[in-house]
mmCIF file of C-alpha atoms in Angstrom:
data_model
loop_
_atom_site.group_PDB
_atom_site.id
_atom_site.type_symbol
_atom_site.label_atom_id
_atom_site.label_comp_id
_atom_site.label_asym_id
_atom_site.label_seq_id
_atom_site.Cartn_x
_atom_site.Cartn_y
_atom_site.Cartn_z
ATOM 1 C CA UNK A 1 -0.116 0.065 0.091
ATOM 2 C CA UNK A 2 2.776 2.375 0.980
ATOM 3 C CA UNK A 3 4.714 1.708 -2.237
ATOM 4 C CA UNK A 4 1.403 2.381 -4.366
ATOM 5 C CA UNK A 5 1.056 5.566 -2.378
ATOM 6 C CA UNK A 6 4.504 6.660 -3.002
ATOM 7 C CA UNK A 7 4.412 5.849 -6.821
ATOM 8 C CA UNK A 8 1.472 7.889 -7.215
ATOM 9 C CA UNK A 9 2.871 10.756 -5.452
ATOM 10 C CA UNK A 10 6.066 10.432 -7.754
ATOM 11 C CA UNK A 11 3.665 10.482 -10.662
ATOM 12 C CA UNK A 12 2.058 13.605 -9.752
ATOM 13 C CA UNK A 13 5.578 15.344 -9.030
ATOM 14 C CA UNK A 14 6.657 14.484 -12.416
ATOM 15 C CA UNK A 15 3.537 15.868 -14.044
ATOM 16 C CA UNK A 16 3.674 19.155 -11.897
ATOM 17 C CA UNK A 17 7.382 19.745 -12.338
ATOM 18 C CA UNK A 18 7.415 19.131 -16.050
ATOM 19 C CA UNK A 19 4.301 21.271 -16.682
ATOM 20 C CA UNK A 20 5.704 24.159 -14.939
ATOM 21 C CA UNK A 21 9.159 23.579 -16.301
ATOM 22 C CA UNK A 22 7.662 23.818 -19.851
ATOM 23 C CA UNK A 23 6.917 27.547 -19.254
ATOM 24 C CA UNK A 24 10.502 28.782 -18.091
ATOM 25 C CA UNK A 25 11.690 30.820 -21.030
ATOM 26 C CA UNK A 26 15.197 29.284 -21.412
ATOM 27 C CA UNK A 27 13.921 25.805 -21.645
ATOM 28 C CA UNK A 28 11.411 26.748 -24.133
ATOM 29 C CA UNK A 29 13.753 28.089 -26.317
ATOM 30 C CA UNK A 30 15.953 24.959 -26.383
ATOM 31 C CA UNK A 31 13.532 22.134 -25.869
ATOM 32 C CA UNK A 32 10.285 21.328 -28.000
ATOM 33 C CA UNK A 33 7.131 20.520 -26.133
ATOM 34 C CA UNK A 34 7.238 16.705 -27.641
ATOM 35 C CA UNK A 35 10.918 16.789 -26.395
ATOM 36 C CA UNK A 36 9.734 17.867 -23.029
ATOM 37 C CA UNK A 37 6.945 15.254 -22.929
ATOM 38 C CA UNK A 38 9.432 12.688 -23.884
ATOM 39 C CA UNK A 39 12.063 13.213 -21.308
ATOM 40 C CA UNK A 40 9.132 13.537 -18.577
ATOM 41 C CA UNK A 41 7.696 9.953 -19.888
ATOM 42 C CA UNK A 42 11.167 8.479 -19.764
ATOM 43 C CA UNK A 43 12.080 9.734 -16.513
ATOM 44 C CA UNK A 44 8.773 8.544 -15.118
ATOM 45 C CA UNK A 45 9.256 4.966 -16.509
ATOM 46 C CA UNK A 46 12.618 5.032 -15.010
ATOM 47 C CA UNK A 47 11.192 5.650 -11.654
ATOM 48 C CA UNK A 48 8.349 3.399 -11.849
ATOM 49 C CA UNK A 49 10.733 0.561 -13.035
ATOM 50 C CA UNK A 50 13.238 1.297 -10.037
ATOM 51 C CA UNK A 51 10.486 1.274 -7.754
ATOM 52 C CA UNK A 52 9.295 -2.260 -8.895
ATOM 53 C CA UNK A 53 12.260 -3.856 -9.873
ATOM 54 C CA UNK A 54 14.845 -2.211 -7.501
ATOM 55 C CA UNK A 55 12.698 -2.533 -4.443
ATOM 56 C CA UNK A 56 11.569 -5.988 -4.966
ATOM 57 C CA UNK A 57 14.644 -7.690 -6.429
ATOM 58 C CA UNK A 58 18.356 -8.001 -5.132
ATOM 59 C CA UNK A 59 21.603 -7.719 -6.728
ATOM 60 C CA UNK A 60 23.808 -4.707 -8.007
ATOM 61 C CA UNK A 61 21.533 -3.978 -10.887
ATOM 62 C CA UNK A 62 18.537 -3.982 -8.829
ATOM 63 C CA UNK A 63 20.238 -2.001 -5.901
ATOM 64 C CA UNK A 64 21.523 0.627 -8.318
ATOM 65 C CA UNK A 65 17.970 1.130 -9.765
ATOM 66 C CA UNK A 66 16.608 1.711 -6.435
ATOM 67 C CA UNK A 67 19.068 4.312 -5.285
ATOM 68 C CA UNK A 68 18.796 6.190 -8.668
ATOM 69 C CA UNK A 69 15.022 5.800 -8.416
ATOM 70 C CA UNK A 70 14.408 7.062 -4.935
ATOM 71 C CA UNK A 71 17.178 9.754 -5.247
ATOM 72 C CA UNK A 72 15.359 11.078 -8.346
ATOM 73 C CA UNK A 73 11.969 11.224 -6.593
ATOM 74 C CA UNK A 74 13.577 13.125 -3.634
ATOM 75 C CA UNK A 75 15.297 15.668 -6.027
ATOM 76 C CA UNK A 76 11.940 15.996 -7.679
ATOM 77 C CA UNK A 77 10.250 16.704 -4.394
ATOM 78 C CA UNK A 78 12.828 19.466 -3.694
ATOM 79 C CA UNK A 79 12.347 21.055 -6.866
ATOM 80 C CA UNK A 80 8.694 20.918 -6.136
ATOM 81 C CA UNK A 81 9.149 22.526 -2.823
ATOM 82 C CA UNK A 82 10.994 25.591 -4.562
ATOM 83 C CA UNK A 83 8.200 25.640 -7.391
ATOM 84 C CA UNK A 84 5.571 25.952 -4.881
ATOM 85 C CA UNK A 85 7.360 28.789 -3.191
ATOM 86 C CA UNK A 86 7.034 30.678 -6.560
ATOM 87 C CA UNK A 87 3.342 29.755 -6.814
ATOM 88 C CA UNK A 88 2.700 31.474 -3.701
ATOM 89 C CA UNK A 89 4.535 34.533 -4.376
ATOM 90 C CA UNK A 90 2.944 34.883 -7.968
ATOM 91 C CA UNK A 91 -0.571 33.672 -7.041
ATOM 92 C CA UNK A 92 -0.207 30.479 -9.027
ATOM 93 C CA UNK A 93 0.718 32.712 -12.139
ATOM 94 C CA UNK A 94 -1.814 35.402 -11.758
ATOM 95 C CA UNK A 95 0.309 37.983 -10.204
ATOM 96 C CA UNK A 96 3.677 39.116 -11.675
ATOM 97 C CA UNK A 97 2.771 37.313 -14.886
ATOM 98 C CA UNK A 98 5.832 38.636 -16.688
ATOM 99 C CA UNK A 99 8.360 37.572 -14.132
ATOM 100 C CA UNK A 100 6.545 34.619 -13.103
ATOM 101 C CA UNK A 101 8.189 32.009 -15.817
ATOM 102 C CA UNK A 102 11.667 33.600 -15.112
ATOM 103 C CA UNK A 103 11.200 32.933 -11.372
ATOM 104 C CA UNK A 104 10.216 29.331 -11.944
ATOM 105 C CA UNK A 105 13.538 28.682 -13.797
ATOM 106 C CA UNK A 106 15.329 30.378 -10.638
ATOM 107 C CA UNK A 107 13.256 27.760 -8.616
ATOM 108 C CA UNK A 108 14.166 24.871 -10.755
ATOM 109 C CA UNK A 109 17.985 25.779 -10.186
ATOM 110 C CA UNK A 110 17.340 26.221 -6.453
ATOM 111 C CA UNK A 111 15.744 22.704 -6.403
ATOM 112 C CA UNK A 112 18.900 21.256 -8.055
ATOM 113 C CA UNK A 113 21.176 23.197 -5.578
ATOM 114 C CA UNK A 114 19.343 21.960 -2.471
ATOM 115 C CA UNK A 115 19.205 18.237 -4.051
ATOM 116 C CA UNK A 116 23.044 18.346 -4.392
ATOM 117 C CA UNK A 117 23.487 19.871 -0.847
ATOM 118 C CA UNK A 118 21.167 17.003 0.526
ATOM 119 C CA UNK A 119 23.246 14.275 -1.183
ATOM 120 C CA UNK A 120 26.537 15.491 0.015
ATOM 121 C CA UNK A 121 24.828 15.600 3.629
ATOM 122 C CA UNK A 122 23.557 12.307 3.192
ATOM 123 C CA UNK A 123 26.865 10.430 2.294
ATOM 124 C CA UNK A 124 28.739 12.218 5.174
ATOM 125 C CA UNK A 125 29.628 9.847 7.991
ATOM 126 C CA UNK A 126 26.930 10.504 11.181
ATOM 127 C CA UNK A 127 27.933 13.408 13.747
ATOM 128 C CA UNK A 128 28.330 12.323 17.479
ATOM 129 C CA UNK A 129 25.681 13.772 19.670
ATOM 130 C CA UNK A 130 26.793 13.794 23.341
ATOM 131 C CA UNK A 131 24.575 14.014 26.146
ATOM 132 C CA UNK A 132 25.197 14.127 29.938
ATOM 133 C CA UNK A 133 21.977 13.020 31.786
ATOM 134 C CA UNK A 134 21.560 13.036 35.654
ATOM 135 C CA UNK A 135 19.327 10.208 36.818
ATOM 136 C CA UNK A 136 18.060 9.376 39.981
ATOM 137 C CA UNK A 137 18.859 6.192 42.015
ATOM 138 C CA UNK A 138 21.820 5.428 39.931
ATOM 139 C CA UNK A 139 24.514 3.529 42.167
ATOM 140 C CA UNK A 140 27.710 5.929 42.638
ATOM 141 C CA UNK A 141 29.815 2.996 41.247
ATOM 142 C CA UNK A 142 28.034 3.507 37.852
ATOM 143 C CA UNK A 143 28.353 7.165 37.448
ATOM 144 C CA UNK A 144 30.231 7.938 34.277
ATOM 145 C CA UNK A 145 28.693 4.970 32.587
ATOM 146 C CA UNK A 146 28.899 5.598 28.657
ATOM 147 C CA UNK A 147 25.876 4.404 26.654
ATOM 148 C CA UNK A 148 26.285 4.642 22.717
ATOM 149 C CA UNK A 149 22.908 4.270 20.722
ATOM 150 C CA UNK A 150 22.252 3.968 16.973
ATOM 151 C CA UNK A 151 18.794 4.176 15.419
ATOM 152 C CA UNK A 152 17.448 3.517 11.955
ATOM 153 C CA UNK A 153 20.595 2.050 10.378
ATOM 154 C CA UNK A 154 18.305 0.615 7.562
ATOM 155 C CA UNK A 155 21.007 -1.866 6.499
ATOM 156 C CA UNK A 156 20.369 -3.500 3.040
ATOM 157 C CA UNK A 157 20.510 -2.825 -0.398
ATOM 158 C CA UNK A 158 21.568 0.900 -0.140
ATOM 159 C CA UNK A 159 23.628 0.903 3.081
ATOM 160 C CA UNK A 160 25.805 -2.374 3.108
ATOM 161 C CA UNK A 161 29.039 -3.812 4.814
ATOM 162 C CA UNK A 162 31.359 -1.002 4.194
ATOM 163 C CA UNK A 163 29.152 1.563 5.518
ATOM 164 C CA UNK A 164 28.176 -0.428 8.757
ATOM 165 C CA UNK A 165 31.900 -1.322 9.277
ATOM 166 C CA UNK A 166 32.851 2.226 9.371
ATOM 167 C CA UNK A 167 30.096 2.871 12.072
ATOM 168 C CA UNK A 168 31.463 -0.068 14.078
ATOM 169 C CA UNK A 169 34.791 1.773 13.951
ATOM 170 C CA UNK A 170 33.135 5.240 14.886
ATOM 171 C CA UNK A 171 31.245 3.616 17.818
ATOM 172 C CA UNK A 172 34.513 1.854 19.302
ATOM 173 C CA UNK A 173 36.223 4.774 19.196
ATOM 174 C CA UNK A 174 33.598 6.389 21.706
ATOM 175 C CA UNK A 175 34.709 3.496 24.029
ATOM 176 C CA UNK A 176 31.047 2.683 25.362
ATOM 177 C CA UNK A 177 30.405 0.804 28.326
ATOM 178 C CA UNK A 178 27.063 -0.308 26.529
ATOM 179 C CA UNK A 179 26.050 -0.263 23.169
ATOM 180 C CA UNK A 180 21.780 -0.090 21.929
ATOM 181 C CA UNK A 181 20.329 -0.142 18.681
ATOM 182 C CA UNK A 182 16.798 1.318 18.357
ATOM 183 C CA UNK A 183 15.233 -0.334 15.740
ATOM 184 C CA UNK A 184 14.908 -0.438 11.952
ATOM 185 C CA UNK A 185 18.501 -2.023 11.969
ATOM 186 C CA UNK A 186 17.618 -3.797 8.475
ATOM 187 C CA UNK A 187 15.576 -2.329 5.611
ATOM 188 C CA UNK A 188 13.502 -5.270 5.323
ATOM 189 C CA UNK A 189 13.504 -6.351 1.658
ATOM 190 C CA UNK A 190 14.524 -9.980 2.905
ATOM 191 C CA UNK A 191 16.770 -11.885 5.052
ATOM 192 C CA UNK A 192 19.871 -9.838 5.798
ATOM 193 C CA UNK A 193 23.396 -10.392 4.174
ATOM 194 C CA UNK A 194 25.519 -12.742 6.052
ATOM 195 C CA UNK A 195 28.023 -9.962 5.504
ATOM 196 C CA UNK A 196 25.891 -7.531 7.344
ATOM 197 C CA UNK A 197 25.187 -9.791 10.021
ATOM 198 C CA UNK A 198 28.923 -10.440 10.766
ATOM 199 C CA UNK A 199 29.758 -6.893 10.567
ATOM 200 C CA UNK A 200 27.155 -6.260 13.349
ATOM 201 C CA UNK A 201 28.377 -8.896 15.418
ATOM 202 C CA UNK A 202 31.598 -7.057 15.645
ATOM 203 C CA UNK A 203 29.853 -4.647 17.914
ATOM 204 C CA UNK A 204 31.026 -5.106 21.381
ATOM 205 C CA UNK A 205 31.056 -3.325 24.869
ATOM 206 C CA UNK A 206 31.461 -4.379 28.545
ATOM 207 C CA UNK A 207 27.622 -4.199 29.421
ATOM 208 C CA UNK A 208 26.682 -5.754 26.306
ATOM 209 C CA UNK A 209 25.043 -4.756 22.787
ATOM 210 C CA UNK A 210 21.278 -4.735 23.082
ATOM 211 C CA UNK A 211 18.499 -3.925 20.554
ATOM 212 C CA UNK A 212 14.893 -3.430 20.224
ATOM 213 C CA UNK A 213 12.899 -4.099 16.916
ATOM 214 C CA UNK A 214 11.402 -1.183 14.715
ATOM 215 C CA UNK A 215 8.727 -1.179 12.352
ATOM 216 C CA UNK A 216 11.134 -2.318 9.464
ATOM 217 C CA UNK A 217 12.045 -5.450 11.606
ATOM 218 C CA UNK A 218 8.254 -6.481 11.002
ATOM 219 C CA UNK A 219 8.517 -6.667 7.034
ATOM 220 C CA UNK A 220 9.538 -9.793 5.453
ATOM 221 C CA UNK A 221 7.973 -12.133 8.258
ATOM 222 C CA UNK A 222 10.359 -10.732 10.730
ATOM 223 C CA UNK A 223 13.229 -12.669 9.114
ATOM 224 C CA UNK A 224 15.912 -10.123 10.035
ATOM 225 C CA UNK A 225 15.252 -10.005 14.080
ATOM 226 C CA UNK A 226 16.167 -13.705 14.908
ATOM 227 C CA UNK A 227 19.517 -13.251 12.816
ATOM 228 C CA UNK A 228 20.291 -10.781 15.307
ATOM 229 C CA UNK A 229 20.941 -13.255 17.880
ATOM 230 C CA UNK A 230 23.626 -15.000 15.813
ATOM 231 C CA UNK A 231 26.860 -15.442 17.987
ATOM 232 C CA UNK A 232 24.755 -14.079 20.781
ATOM 233 C CA UNK A 233 26.512 -10.660 20.651
ATOM 234 C CA UNK A 234 23.479 -8.691 20.041
ATOM 235 C CA UNK A 235 20.741 -9.441 22.568
ATOM 236 C CA UNK A 236 17.049 -8.450 21.614
ATOM 237 C CA UNK A 237 14.992 -6.694 24.318
ATOM 238 C CA UNK A 238 11.124 -7.027 23.161
ATOM 239 C CA UNK A 239 8.869 -6.654 25.895
ATOM 240 C CA UNK A 240 11.156 -7.350 28.458
ATOM 241 C CA UNK A 241 13.787 -6.070 31.019
ATOM 242 C CA UNK A 242 17.201 -7.227 32.199
ATOM 243 C CA UNK A 243 19.374 -5.798 35.083
ATOM 244 C CA UNK A 244 22.652 -4.970 33.507
ATOM 245 C CA UNK A 245 24.326 -4.235 36.825
ATOM 246 C CA UNK A 246 22.656 -3.880 40.352
ATOM 247 C CA UNK A 247 20.706 -0.886 40.591
ATOM 248 C CA UNK A 248 20.773 -0.465 36.513
ATOM 249 C CA UNK A 249 17.500 -1.984 34.510
ATOM 250 C CA UNK A 250 17.446 -1.931 30.758
ATOM 251 C CA UNK A 251 14.143 -2.782 29.340
ATOM 252 C CA UNK A 252 12.979 -2.678 25.650
ATOM 253 C CA UNK A 253 9.522 -2.776 23.934
ATOM 254 C CA UNK A 254 8.266 -3.829 20.645
ATOM 255 C CA UNK A 255 7.611 -1.071 18.178
ATOM 256 C CA UNK A 256 4.627 0.750 19.186
ATOM 257 C CA UNK A 257 3.571 1.733 15.642
ATOM 258 C CA UNK A 258 3.298 -2.219 14.943
ATOM 259 C CA UNK A 259 1.575 -2.806 18.060
ATOM 260 C CA UNK A 260 -1.043 -0.106 17.247
ATOM 261 C CA UNK A 261 -1.703 -1.692 13.810
ATOM 262 C CA UNK A 262 -2.382 -4.917 15.272
ATOM 263 C CA UNK A 263 -4.306 -3.608 18.588
ATOM 264 C CA UNK A 264 -1.785 -4.652 20.806
ATOM 265 C CA UNK A 265 -0.261 -1.077 21.876
ATOM 266 C CA UNK A 266 -2.547 -0.791 25.164
ATOM 267 C CA UNK A 267 -0.443 -1.688 28.149
ATOM 268 C CA UNK A 268 2.746 -2.443 26.167
ATOM 269 C CA UNK A 269 5.074 -0.332 28.219
ATOM 270 C CA UNK A 270 3.488 -1.428 31.449
ATOM 271 C CA UNK A 271 4.171 -5.138 30.506
ATOM 272 C CA UNK A 272 7.797 -4.460 29.275
ATOM 273 C CA UNK A 273 8.439 -2.910 32.808
ATOM 274 C CA UNK A 274 6.466 -5.305 34.968
ATOM 275 C CA UNK A 275 8.089 -6.876 38.159
ATOM 276 C CA UNK A 276 11.490 -5.050 37.691
ATOM 277 C CA UNK A 277 13.858 -4.418 40.545
ATOM 278 C CA UNK A 278 14.452 -1.139 42.225
ATOM 279 C CA UNK A 279 17.047 1.113 40.502
ATOM 280 C CA UNK A 280 17.587 3.343 37.545
ATOM 281 C CA UNK A 281 15.457 2.143 34.464
ATOM 282 C CA UNK A 282 16.395 2.880 30.791
ATOM 283 C CA UNK A 283 13.761 2.198 28.426
ATOM 284 C CA UNK A 284 14.511 1.388 24.648
ATOM 285 C CA UNK A 285 11.484 2.310 22.397
ATOM 286 C CA UNK A 286 11.891 2.536 18.727
ATOM 287 C CA UNK A 287 9.053 4.796 18.301
ATOM 288 C CA UNK A 288 8.841 7.953 20.635
ATOM 289 C CA UNK A 289 5.174 7.349 21.819
ATOM 290 C CA UNK A 290 3.842 6.501 25.279
ATOM 291 C CA UNK A 291 6.433 8.732 26.944
ATOM 292 C CA UNK A 292 3.945 9.835 29.452
ATOM 293 C CA UNK A 293 3.258 6.314 30.479
ATOM 294 C CA UNK A 294 7.063 5.470 30.745
ATOM 295 C CA UNK A 295 7.574 8.472 33.034
ATOM 296 C CA UNK A 296 4.428 7.429 35.346
ATOM 297 C CA UNK A 297 6.230 3.975 35.505
ATOM 298 C CA UNK A 298 9.339 5.352 37.084
ATOM 299 C CA UNK A 299 11.412 5.119 33.770
ATOM 300 C CA UNK A 300 14.461 7.470 34.402
ATOM 301 C CA UNK A 301 15.809 7.831 30.642
ATOM 302 C CA UNK A 302 13.855 6.570 27.371
ATOM 303 C CA UNK A 303 15.803 6.198 24.108
ATOM 304 C CA UNK A 304 13.887 6.499 20.706
ATOM 305 C CA UNK A 305 14.538 6.974 17.152
ATOM 306 C CA UNK A 306 12.003 6.206 14.078
ATOM 307 C CA UNK A 307 11.442 10.016 13.122
ATOM 308 C CA UNK A 308 14.827 10.581 11.282
ATOM 309 C CA UNK A 309 14.491 14.157 12.502
ATOM 310 C CA UNK A 310 12.434 14.521 9.148
ATOM 311 C CA UNK A 311 15.595 13.786 7.225
ATOM 312 C CA UNK A 312 14.856 16.083 4.241
ATOM 313 C CA UNK A 313 13.403 19.617 4.824
ATOM 314 C CA UNK A 314 10.699 20.185 4.986
ATOM 315 C CA UNK A 315 9.399 17.143 5.758
ATOM 316 C CA UNK A 316 10.185 17.573 9.352
ATOM 317 C CA UNK A 317 7.031 19.739 9.634
ATOM 318 C CA UNK A 318 4.836 16.895 8.423
ATOM 319 C CA UNK A 319 6.490 14.331 10.800
ATOM 320 C CA UNK A 320 6.220 16.626 13.818
ATOM 321 C CA UNK A 321 2.424 16.646 13.536
ATOM 322 C CA UNK A 322 2.617 12.894 14.016
ATOM 323 C CA UNK A 323 5.795 12.759 16.520
ATOM 324 C CA UNK A 324 5.902 15.902 18.774
ATOM 325 C CA UNK A 325 9.122 14.437 20.103
ATOM 326 C CA UNK A 326 11.125 14.633 17.026
ATOM 327 C CA UNK A 327 14.826 14.816 17.767
ATOM 328 C CA UNK A 328 16.771 15.794 20.522
ATOM 329 C CA UNK A 329 16.304 15.880 24.367
ATOM 330 C CA UNK A 330 12.816 16.487 26.019
ATOM 331 C CA UNK A 331 11.851 16.289 29.682
ATOM 332 C CA UNK A 332 8.460 14.157 30.400
ATOM 333 C CA UNK A 333 7.812 14.482 34.054
ATOM 334 C CA UNK A 334 10.897 13.143 35.991
ATOM 335 C CA UNK A 335 12.073 11.290 32.768
ATOM 336 C CA UNK A 336 14.548 12.362 30.065
ATOM 337 C CA UNK A 337 13.758 11.358 26.473
ATOM 338 C CA UNK A 338 16.463 11.246 23.792
ATOM 339 C CA UNK A 339 15.110 10.957 20.544
ATOM 340 C CA UNK A 340 17.825 9.871 17.848
ATOM 341 C CA UNK A 341 17.468 11.355 14.177
ATOM 342 C CA UNK A 342 18.727 8.155 12.627
ATOM 343 C CA UNK A 343 22.335 7.065 12.185
ATOM 344 C CA UNK A 344 21.649 5.796 8.310
ATOM 345 C CA UNK A 345 19.073 6.974 6.051
ATOM 346 C CA UNK A 346 15.742 5.632 4.682
ATOM 347 C CA UNK A 347 15.143 5.736 0.887
ATOM 348 C CA UNK A 348 17.375 8.328 -0.725
ATOM 349 C CA UNK A 349 21.168 8.851 0.716
ATOM 350 C CA UNK A 350 19.932 12.254 1.448
ATOM 351 C CA UNK A 351 19.778 14.520 4.227
ATOM 352 C CA UNK A 352 18.738 18.094 4.287
ATOM 353 C CA UNK A 353 19.723 20.298 7.588
ATOM 354 C CA UNK A 354 19.151 17.104 9.504
ATOM 355 C CA UNK A 355 22.478 15.028 9.647
ATOM 356 C CA UNK A 356 22.616 11.497 10.656
ATOM 357 C CA UNK A 357 23.833 11.144 14.058
ATOM 358 C CA UNK A 358 25.121 8.640 16.759
ATOM 359 C CA UNK A 359 24.282 9.558 20.549
ATOM 360 C CA UNK A 360 26.666 9.299 23.214
ATOM 361 C CA UNK A 361 25.251 9.363 26.513
ATOM 362 C CA UNK A 362 27.034 9.503 29.998
ATOM 363 C CA UNK A 363 25.100 8.640 33.077
ATOM 364 C CA UNK A 364 25.507 10.879 35.933
ATOM 365 C CA UNK A 365 24.048 10.187 39.531
ATOM 366 C CA UNK A 366 21.259 12.422 40.887
ATOM 367 C CA UNK A 367 18.899 14.729 39.291
ATOM 368 C CA UNK A 368 20.017 18.399 38.582
#
């Protein structure tokens, strides 16, 4: 269903952008209308083939098709945003009629510039965002414990072994006591490649490597999730808790968006925290929902992902309507919520004003 919606949106973007581009004086002088229509049709067919073949198959050709197709779609979106700005200024062409076609030409150029910048930013390594969080009931001997979190890796056809190997080195350089993966570890097209699993299993920390599933782990009959337990280097926390050290409890829930679709979201946080011992509780949840419930249950720190921080501006404004806690640090009652804007990328290798990140969290005793 989502793929069909994405294809429909892409088709509308093609129609709109090429329709408006036809009115740009420079392009009208150099490209005939029939040629314009032919170029638009070829690019639309390329986009659809990339969606169907690239997203549904595996292999180098399919991966390249998917990457090019989804990158083209994101670029069209940014061009459309710039064109929409000219529509507002010119009243959809009814005002400033003499200048409107020229301004559309500049909008096309602005869209290309933004797309180029987004690709450059999307290909850069994720930044490290450091937090120092004071929590109640943390034993003095655990003061200074370092937790490193990654979210939304989306490993698969577009982000592979080399990219993940660089992330392993980047994480280990932070000298973490514990590593957590906040869901959407795999893209979900099918079973993860053995090379990717081996790369993930190179993650290590004294207090362990822990993970919770995201919505993408529910795709493909959940084939990605069981594989994480290979070699016992990554342990899944799905609706359960574990006492890492005396006085430090780590809990995890299934993805709440998946639970909501199947009517299981009510009480999911309470079940994950039930019967835990006294101490500081850290809750891992892919989706930043039910934060008030977690706070009421006595959770000191909640770590989430899923939103990507919007990934490509201005999508963040739309994402914010559904996920009010979108990126960064929030206080919910006595609890701190940290939302990672994603270590990898979903869809195109593009980010605009929202660089990927790895969170480094230092735990301190006592609340400020």
